[in-house]
Structures are given as C-alpha cells and as structure tokens.
Short mmCIF file of C-alpha atoms and ligand atoms in Angstrom, two decimals:
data_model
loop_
_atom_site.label_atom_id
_atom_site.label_comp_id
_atom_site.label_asym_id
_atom_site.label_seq_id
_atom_site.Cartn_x
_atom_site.Cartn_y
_atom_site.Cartn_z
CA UNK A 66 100.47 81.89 77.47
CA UNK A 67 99.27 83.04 81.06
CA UNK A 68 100.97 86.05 82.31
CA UNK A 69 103.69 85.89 84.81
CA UNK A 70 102.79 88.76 87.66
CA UNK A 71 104.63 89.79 91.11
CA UNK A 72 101.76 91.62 92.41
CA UNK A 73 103.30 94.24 94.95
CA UNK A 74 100.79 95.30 97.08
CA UNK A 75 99.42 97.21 100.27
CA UNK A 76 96.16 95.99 101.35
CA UNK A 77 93.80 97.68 101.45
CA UNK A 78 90.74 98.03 100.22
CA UNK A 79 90.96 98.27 96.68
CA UNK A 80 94.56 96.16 96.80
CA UNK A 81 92.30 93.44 97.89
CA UNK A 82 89.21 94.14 94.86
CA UNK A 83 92.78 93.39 92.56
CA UNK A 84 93.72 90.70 94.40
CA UNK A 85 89.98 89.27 93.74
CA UNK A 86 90.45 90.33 90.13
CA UNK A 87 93.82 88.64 89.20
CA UNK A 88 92.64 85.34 91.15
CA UNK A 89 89.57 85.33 89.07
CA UNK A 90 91.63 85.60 85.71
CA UNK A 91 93.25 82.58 84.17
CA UNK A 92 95.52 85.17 82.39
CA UNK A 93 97.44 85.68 85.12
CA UNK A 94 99.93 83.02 86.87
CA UNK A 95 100.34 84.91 90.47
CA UNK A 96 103.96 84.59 90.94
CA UNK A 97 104.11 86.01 94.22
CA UNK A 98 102.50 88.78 96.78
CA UNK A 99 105.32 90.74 97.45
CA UNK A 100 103.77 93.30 100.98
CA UNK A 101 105.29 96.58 101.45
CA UNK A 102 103.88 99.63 104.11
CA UNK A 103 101.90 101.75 102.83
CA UNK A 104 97.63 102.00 103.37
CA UNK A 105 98.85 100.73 107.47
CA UNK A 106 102.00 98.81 108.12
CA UNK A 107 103.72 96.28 106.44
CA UNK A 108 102.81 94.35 109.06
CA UNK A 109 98.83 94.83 108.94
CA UNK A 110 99.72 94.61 105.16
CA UNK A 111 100.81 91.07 105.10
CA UNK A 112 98.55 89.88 107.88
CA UNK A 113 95.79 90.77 105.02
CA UNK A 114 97.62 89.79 102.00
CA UNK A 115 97.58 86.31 103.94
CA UNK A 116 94.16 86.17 104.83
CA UNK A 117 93.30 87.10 101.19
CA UNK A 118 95.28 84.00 100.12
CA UNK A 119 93.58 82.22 102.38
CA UNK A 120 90.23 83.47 101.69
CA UNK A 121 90.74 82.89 98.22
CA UNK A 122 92.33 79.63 97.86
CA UNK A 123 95.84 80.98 96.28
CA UNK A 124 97.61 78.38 98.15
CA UNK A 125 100.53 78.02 95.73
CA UNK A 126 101.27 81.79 95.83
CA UNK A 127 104.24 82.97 98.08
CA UNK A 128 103.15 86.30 100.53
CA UNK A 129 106.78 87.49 101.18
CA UNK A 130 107.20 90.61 103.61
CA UNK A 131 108.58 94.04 102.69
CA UNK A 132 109.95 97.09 103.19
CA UNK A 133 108.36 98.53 106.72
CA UNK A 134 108.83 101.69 105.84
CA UNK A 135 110.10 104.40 102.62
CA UNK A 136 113.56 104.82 101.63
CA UNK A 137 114.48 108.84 103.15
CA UNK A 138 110.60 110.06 104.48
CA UNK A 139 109.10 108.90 108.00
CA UNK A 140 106.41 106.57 107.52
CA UNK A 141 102.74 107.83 106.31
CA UNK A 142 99.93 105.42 106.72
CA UNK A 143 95.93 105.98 105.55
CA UNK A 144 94.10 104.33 107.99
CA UNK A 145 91.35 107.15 108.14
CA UNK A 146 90.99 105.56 104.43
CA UNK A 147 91.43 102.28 104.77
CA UNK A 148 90.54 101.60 108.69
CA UNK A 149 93.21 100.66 111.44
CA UNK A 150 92.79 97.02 110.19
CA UNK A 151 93.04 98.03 106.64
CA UNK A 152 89.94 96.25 104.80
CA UNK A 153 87.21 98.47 106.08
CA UNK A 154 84.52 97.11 107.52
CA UNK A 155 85.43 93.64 106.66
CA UNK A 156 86.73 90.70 108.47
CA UNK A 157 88.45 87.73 107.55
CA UNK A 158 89.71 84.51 109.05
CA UNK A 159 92.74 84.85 110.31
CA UNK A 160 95.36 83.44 108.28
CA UNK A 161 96.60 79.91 108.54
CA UNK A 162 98.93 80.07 105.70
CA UNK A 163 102.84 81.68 106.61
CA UNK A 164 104.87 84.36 105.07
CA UNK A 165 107.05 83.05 102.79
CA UNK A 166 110.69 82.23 104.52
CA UNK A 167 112.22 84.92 101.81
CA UNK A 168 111.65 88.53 102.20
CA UNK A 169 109.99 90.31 99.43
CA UNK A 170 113.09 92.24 98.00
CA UNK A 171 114.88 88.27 97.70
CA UNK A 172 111.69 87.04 96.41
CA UNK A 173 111.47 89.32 93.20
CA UNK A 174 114.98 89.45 92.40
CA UNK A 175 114.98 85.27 92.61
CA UNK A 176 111.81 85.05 90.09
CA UNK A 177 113.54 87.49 87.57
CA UNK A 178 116.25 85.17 87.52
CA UNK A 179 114.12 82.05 87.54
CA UNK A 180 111.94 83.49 84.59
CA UNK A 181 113.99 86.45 82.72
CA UNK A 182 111.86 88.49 80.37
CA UNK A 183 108.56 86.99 81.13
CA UNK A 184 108.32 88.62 84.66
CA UNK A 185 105.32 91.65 85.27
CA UNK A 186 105.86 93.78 87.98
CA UNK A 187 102.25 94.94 88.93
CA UNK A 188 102.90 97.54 92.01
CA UNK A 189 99.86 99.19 93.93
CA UNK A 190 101.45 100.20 96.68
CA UNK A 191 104.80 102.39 97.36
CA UNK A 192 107.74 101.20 95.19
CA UNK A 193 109.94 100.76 98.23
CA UNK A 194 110.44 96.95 97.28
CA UNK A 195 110.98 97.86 93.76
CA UNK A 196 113.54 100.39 94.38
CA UNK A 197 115.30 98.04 97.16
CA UNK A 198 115.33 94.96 94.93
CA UNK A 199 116.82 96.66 91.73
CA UNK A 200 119.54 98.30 94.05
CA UNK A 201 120.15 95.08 95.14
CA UNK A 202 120.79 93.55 92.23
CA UNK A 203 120.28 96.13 89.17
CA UNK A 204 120.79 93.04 86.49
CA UNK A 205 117.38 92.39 87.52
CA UNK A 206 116.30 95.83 85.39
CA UNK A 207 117.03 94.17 82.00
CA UNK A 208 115.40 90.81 82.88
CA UNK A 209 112.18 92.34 84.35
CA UNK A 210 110.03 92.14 81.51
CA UNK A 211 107.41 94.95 82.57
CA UNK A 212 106.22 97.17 85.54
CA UNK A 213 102.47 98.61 85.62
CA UNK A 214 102.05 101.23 88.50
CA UNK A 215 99.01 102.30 90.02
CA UNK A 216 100.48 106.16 90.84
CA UNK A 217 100.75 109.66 90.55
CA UNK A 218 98.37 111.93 88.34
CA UNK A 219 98.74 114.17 85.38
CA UNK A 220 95.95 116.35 85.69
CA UNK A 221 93.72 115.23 88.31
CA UNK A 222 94.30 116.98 91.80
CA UNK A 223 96.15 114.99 94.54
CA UNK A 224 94.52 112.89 96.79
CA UNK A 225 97.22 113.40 99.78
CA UNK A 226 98.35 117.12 98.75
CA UNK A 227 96.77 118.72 95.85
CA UNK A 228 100.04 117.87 93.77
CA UNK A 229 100.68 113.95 94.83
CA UNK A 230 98.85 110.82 94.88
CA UNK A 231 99.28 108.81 97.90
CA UNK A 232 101.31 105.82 96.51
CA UNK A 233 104.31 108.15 94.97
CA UNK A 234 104.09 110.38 98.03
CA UNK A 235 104.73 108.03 100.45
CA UNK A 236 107.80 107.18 98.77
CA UNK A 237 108.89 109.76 96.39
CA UNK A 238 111.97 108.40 96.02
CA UNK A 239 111.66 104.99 95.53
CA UNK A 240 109.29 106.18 92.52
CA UNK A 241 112.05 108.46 90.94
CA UNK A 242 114.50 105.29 91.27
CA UNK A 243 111.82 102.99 89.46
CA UNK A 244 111.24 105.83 86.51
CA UNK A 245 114.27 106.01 86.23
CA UNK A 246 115.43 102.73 85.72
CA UNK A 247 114.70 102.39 82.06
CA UNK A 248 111.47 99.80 82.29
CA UNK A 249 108.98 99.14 80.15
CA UNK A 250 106.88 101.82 82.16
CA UNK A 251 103.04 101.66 82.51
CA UNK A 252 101.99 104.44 84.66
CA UNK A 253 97.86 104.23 85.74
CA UNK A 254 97.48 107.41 87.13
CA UNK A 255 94.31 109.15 88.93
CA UNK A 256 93.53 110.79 86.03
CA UNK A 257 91.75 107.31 85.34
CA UNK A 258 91.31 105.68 88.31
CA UNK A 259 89.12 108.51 89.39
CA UNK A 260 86.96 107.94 86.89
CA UNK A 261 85.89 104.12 88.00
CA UNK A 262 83.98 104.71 91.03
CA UNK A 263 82.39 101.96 92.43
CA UNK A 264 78.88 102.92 94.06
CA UNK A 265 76.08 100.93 95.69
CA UNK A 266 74.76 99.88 92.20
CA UNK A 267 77.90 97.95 91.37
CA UNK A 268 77.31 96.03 94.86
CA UNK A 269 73.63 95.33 93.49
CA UNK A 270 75.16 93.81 90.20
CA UNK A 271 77.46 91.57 92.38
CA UNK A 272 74.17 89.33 92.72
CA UNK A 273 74.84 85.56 91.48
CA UNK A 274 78.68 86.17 93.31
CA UNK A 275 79.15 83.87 96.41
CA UNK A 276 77.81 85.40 99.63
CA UNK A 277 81.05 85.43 100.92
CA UNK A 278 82.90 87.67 98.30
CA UNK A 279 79.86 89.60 98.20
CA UNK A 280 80.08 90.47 101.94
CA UNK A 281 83.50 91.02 101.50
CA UNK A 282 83.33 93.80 98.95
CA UNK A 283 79.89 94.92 100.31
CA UNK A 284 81.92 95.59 103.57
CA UNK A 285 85.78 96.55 102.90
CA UNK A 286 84.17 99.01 100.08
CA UNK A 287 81.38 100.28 102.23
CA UNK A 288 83.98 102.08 104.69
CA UNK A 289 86.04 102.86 101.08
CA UNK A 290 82.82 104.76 100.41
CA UNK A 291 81.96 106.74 103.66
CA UNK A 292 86.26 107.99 103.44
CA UNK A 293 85.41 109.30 99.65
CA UNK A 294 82.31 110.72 100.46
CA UNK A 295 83.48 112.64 103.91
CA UNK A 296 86.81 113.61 102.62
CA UNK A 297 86.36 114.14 99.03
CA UNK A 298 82.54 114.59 98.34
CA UNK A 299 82.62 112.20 95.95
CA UNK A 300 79.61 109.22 95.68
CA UNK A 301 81.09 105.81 95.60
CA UNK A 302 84.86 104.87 95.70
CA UNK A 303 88.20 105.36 93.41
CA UNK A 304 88.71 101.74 92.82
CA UNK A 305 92.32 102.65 91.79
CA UNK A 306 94.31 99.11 92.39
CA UNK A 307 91.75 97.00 90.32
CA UNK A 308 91.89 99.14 87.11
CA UNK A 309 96.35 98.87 87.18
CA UNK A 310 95.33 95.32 87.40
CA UNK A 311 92.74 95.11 85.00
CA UNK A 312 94.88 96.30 82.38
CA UNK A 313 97.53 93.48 82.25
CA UNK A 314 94.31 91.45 81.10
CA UNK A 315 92.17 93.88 79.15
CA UNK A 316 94.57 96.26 77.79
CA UNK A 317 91.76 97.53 75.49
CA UNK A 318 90.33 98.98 78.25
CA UNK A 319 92.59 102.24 78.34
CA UNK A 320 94.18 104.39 75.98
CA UNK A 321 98.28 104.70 76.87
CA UNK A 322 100.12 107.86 75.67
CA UNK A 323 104.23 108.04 75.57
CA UNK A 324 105.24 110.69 77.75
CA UNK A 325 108.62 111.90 79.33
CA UNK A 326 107.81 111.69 82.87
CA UNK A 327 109.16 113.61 85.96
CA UNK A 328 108.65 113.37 89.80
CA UNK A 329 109.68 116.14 91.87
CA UNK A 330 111.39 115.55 94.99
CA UNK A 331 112.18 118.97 96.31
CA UNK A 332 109.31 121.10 96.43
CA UNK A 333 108.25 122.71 99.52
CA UNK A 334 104.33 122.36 98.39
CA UNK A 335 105.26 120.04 95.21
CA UNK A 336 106.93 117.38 96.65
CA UNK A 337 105.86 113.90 94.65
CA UNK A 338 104.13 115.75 92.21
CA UNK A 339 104.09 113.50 88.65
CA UNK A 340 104.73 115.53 85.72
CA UNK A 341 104.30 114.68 81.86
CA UNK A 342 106.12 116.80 78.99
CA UNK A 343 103.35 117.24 77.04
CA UNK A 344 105.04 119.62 74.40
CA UNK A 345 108.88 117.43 74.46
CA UNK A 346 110.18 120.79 76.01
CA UNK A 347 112.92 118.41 77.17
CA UNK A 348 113.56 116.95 74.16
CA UNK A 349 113.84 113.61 76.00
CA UNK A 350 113.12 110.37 75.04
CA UNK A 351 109.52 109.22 76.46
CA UNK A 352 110.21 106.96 80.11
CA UNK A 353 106.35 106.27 80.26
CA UNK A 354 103.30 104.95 79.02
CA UNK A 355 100.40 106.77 80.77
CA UNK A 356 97.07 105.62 81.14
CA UNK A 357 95.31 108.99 79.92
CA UNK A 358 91.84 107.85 78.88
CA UNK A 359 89.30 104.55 80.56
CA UNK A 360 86.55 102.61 79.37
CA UNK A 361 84.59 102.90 82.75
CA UNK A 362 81.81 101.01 81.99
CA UNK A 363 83.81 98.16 80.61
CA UNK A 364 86.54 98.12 83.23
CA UNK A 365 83.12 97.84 85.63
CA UNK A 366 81.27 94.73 83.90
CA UNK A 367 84.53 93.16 83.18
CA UNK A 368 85.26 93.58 87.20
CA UNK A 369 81.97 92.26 88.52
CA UNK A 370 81.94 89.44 85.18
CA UNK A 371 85.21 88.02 86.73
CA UNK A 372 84.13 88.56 90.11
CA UNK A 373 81.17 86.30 89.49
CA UNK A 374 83.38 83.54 88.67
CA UNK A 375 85.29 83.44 92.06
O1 RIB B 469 96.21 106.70 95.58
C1 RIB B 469 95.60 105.44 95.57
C2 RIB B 469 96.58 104.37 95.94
O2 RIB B 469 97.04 104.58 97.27
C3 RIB B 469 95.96 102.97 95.94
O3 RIB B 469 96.92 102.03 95.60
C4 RIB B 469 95.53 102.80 97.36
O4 RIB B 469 95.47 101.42 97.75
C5 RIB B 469 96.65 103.49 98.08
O5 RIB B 469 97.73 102.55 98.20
CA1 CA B 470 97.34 100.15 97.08
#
C-alpha cells in the first residue's frame, strides 16, 4: 500500500532534489505540497513548488500556499544559500499550473479528515503550517498518522548559530508546538544529513538521467555547492531534504534512537537549540525518534537509482 505524504516544503535547493525523489518513488502517493517561508518567501516558495509540479508532471498534486512568515520571530530567509530565486543556478518554466484554491493550513487539516491514520506529514521547511493547522483544529493530532522532520541537530554544530539548524530556528516555536504535540516523531537531524554530501562525482553518476533533470540538479546544486564551500569549507553539499524523504521509503537506510527531546526558546546565544536526554535525567517518556546514524553510500545510489527513472 503506497504511502500517503503531505510534503511541507520550502524550495529550495535540496526541497526540490526531495521533490525529484518522492515523484520518482511509487511508494509514495503525493497528497499535497503544502509551501511555507522559509529558504526565500512563501511566495518565491510556491512559485517553485509550482514549477516543480510542472516540471515534473505531478499534475494531480495540490500546491496550496502557507504561512508567509513564523509564528512570534521576524522573518529570516537564506537566499545567500539558496539564491534570491531559490533553486540556484537553475531555471524553470514558469508555472502554468495554479495554487490550489485552499490555503495550506485548510489543505492538511481536510486530508487528515479525508484519510485518518494513514496521513505522513513529511516537513522540510519551518513547521509554521504544522503548528497553525493543529491549532486550528488539534483533533487533527490523533488522526495524523506520522510526521518526519528534516531539523535541528544533536551533536553536529549549527548551521545558522552554532546551536540551531536553520529550519527550527526560523521558527522555534512552531517546532516546540509540533514536539510537543504527542506525534509519532521522526526527527532527521544534521547529525546525518551532514554526512550525505553530494559532490561533482554524484553529478557524473547522474549519466543515463534525462538531460533535463540532469541540468536541473547540475545547476540548482552547483550554487548549493559554491554556499557550502565559501561559508562552511565543506566540498560538495548537505543534501538535507532528500535524506528526511528518503527515509519514508528506505527506512533501512538510518538507524532511529528514542530520545526525550527539548528545544530551547529562551536563550540569549541558545535560542532553537535541539536537545536529546541522553542519560533520561528527566525521567520523561521519549517524544522522538532521532535519526542518529546514515548509510551514506546507500542513501546516494538509492538517490541517483530513482533519479534515473524520472
Ligand atoms: O538546515 C537545512 C534545512 O534548512 C533544509 O531543509 C534546507 O532546505 C533549509 O530549509
Ligand atoms: Ca527545506
């Protein structure tokens, strides 16, 4: 039985290489594209979340537009990481396909209802939507069979302070409200996506892909590439979305750990730092399942395999 995923999403680079991934896999039946702000505006977000359905022939799939910006902080975008257009290098078609009529907070609260327990929440982005929608309507929580977050990190360093990642710190609180909740929790945190770094060789294995996605991913990830190696002297790219996505077909290819999980939302230099009680000093029942250890090489192959097929 395929899968039932609201992908929530700010593309963005490596939004988009999960975007590729989960219309490459039968697995999945793409529910919806539910935008929120994030890597640029929601705006920019869902102008490429519709050229992406375009591009890739998910014509059936609603693109509903979200939150424009978190629920207390000002707005933070990344476009030094991303570009101002938010795919790079790379250019699409404009879009001839429409937002969908219902906003995105509307949209996932009327496909829990429609399908109750079979509903994955995959968010990449800032859980503004998340947060907004169970709010909303909080017997959505109970019906909402999963949510897998690309976010935070246990041990790695930042990559927007050197205590948060960029998704939980541009809304910290919409986070705490999703953690809270009382989901089935899936937390894929840097501490992994770090790890899968997408270099020049990967583009070289893309060879037998059509030209098209090829020049796509050669493109968006080339200016992924130049951000990571300028900012962070690293050699390649943190394909972070892709990997969260990866997993709700390849579970396999990580190794979860229970944790209780904390975000803190007061800290002068802290702020949206993630936090795992290693030792139960809490005593608290675990509110996560963290991604703690990757399969690299076989998140990589399976990436490009599926690629291949678009
Ligand atoms: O920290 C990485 C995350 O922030 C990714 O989801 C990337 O797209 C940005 O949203
Ligand atoms: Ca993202």
């Amino acid at each position: 039985m395929r899968t039932r995923v609201i992908l929530d999403t700010d593309p963005g680079i490596d939004d988009a290489l999960a975007i590729l991934l989960l219309a490459a896999s039968k697995e999945i039946s793409l529910e919806a594209i539910t935008v929120t702000h994030g890597n640029t505006s929601v705006d920019k977000c869902l102008a490429n979340a519709l050229r992406l359905k375009d591009f890739l022939g998910l014509q059936g799939v609603p693109v509903a537009r979200g939150a424009s910006e978190p629920l207390v902080k000002s707005l933070t975008v990344a476009e030094e990481t991303h570009g101002d257009g938010g795919l790079g290098y790379a250019k699409l078609p404009d879009a001839t396909s429409s937002p969908s009529p219902t906003n995105a907070i509307d949209t996932i609260i009327e496909l829990v209802h429609k399908y109750p327990h079979e509903i994955t929440i995959l968010a990449i982005g800032p859980l503004t939507n998340i947060a907004l929608a169970i709010h909303k309507d909080p017997s959505i929580i109970k019906l909402i069979n999963r949510v897998v977050v690309m976010g935070g990190s246990v041990h790695y360093p930042g990559n927007m302070t050197p205590d948060s990642e960029y998704n939980v710190y541009c809304d910290p609180e919409a986070f705490d409200i999703v953690l809270r909740a009382g989901f089935d929790f899936t937390l894929v945190p840097l501490d992994v996506t770090y790890k899968c770094l997408f270099t020049k060789k990967h583009i070289e294995k893309l060879a037998g892909a059509k030209p098209e996605i090829i020049k796509f991913i050669d493109d968006s990830t080339r200016f992924y590439m130049e951000f990571h190696d300028e900012y962070q002297s690293i050699d390649g790219c943190a394909i972070n979305d892709p990997l969260a996505a990866a997993i709700l077909i390849r579970p396999e290819l990580v190794t979860l750990k229970e944790y209780f999980m904390t975000i803190e939302l007061k800290g002068e230099f802290t702020r949206a730092k993630t936090s795992v009680d290693f030792y139960n000093v809490y005593k608290k029942a675990p509110n996560a399942k963290v991604a703690m250890e990757v399969d690299v090489e076989a998140f990589m192959d399976f990436l490009i395999e599926r690629v291949k097929t678009l």
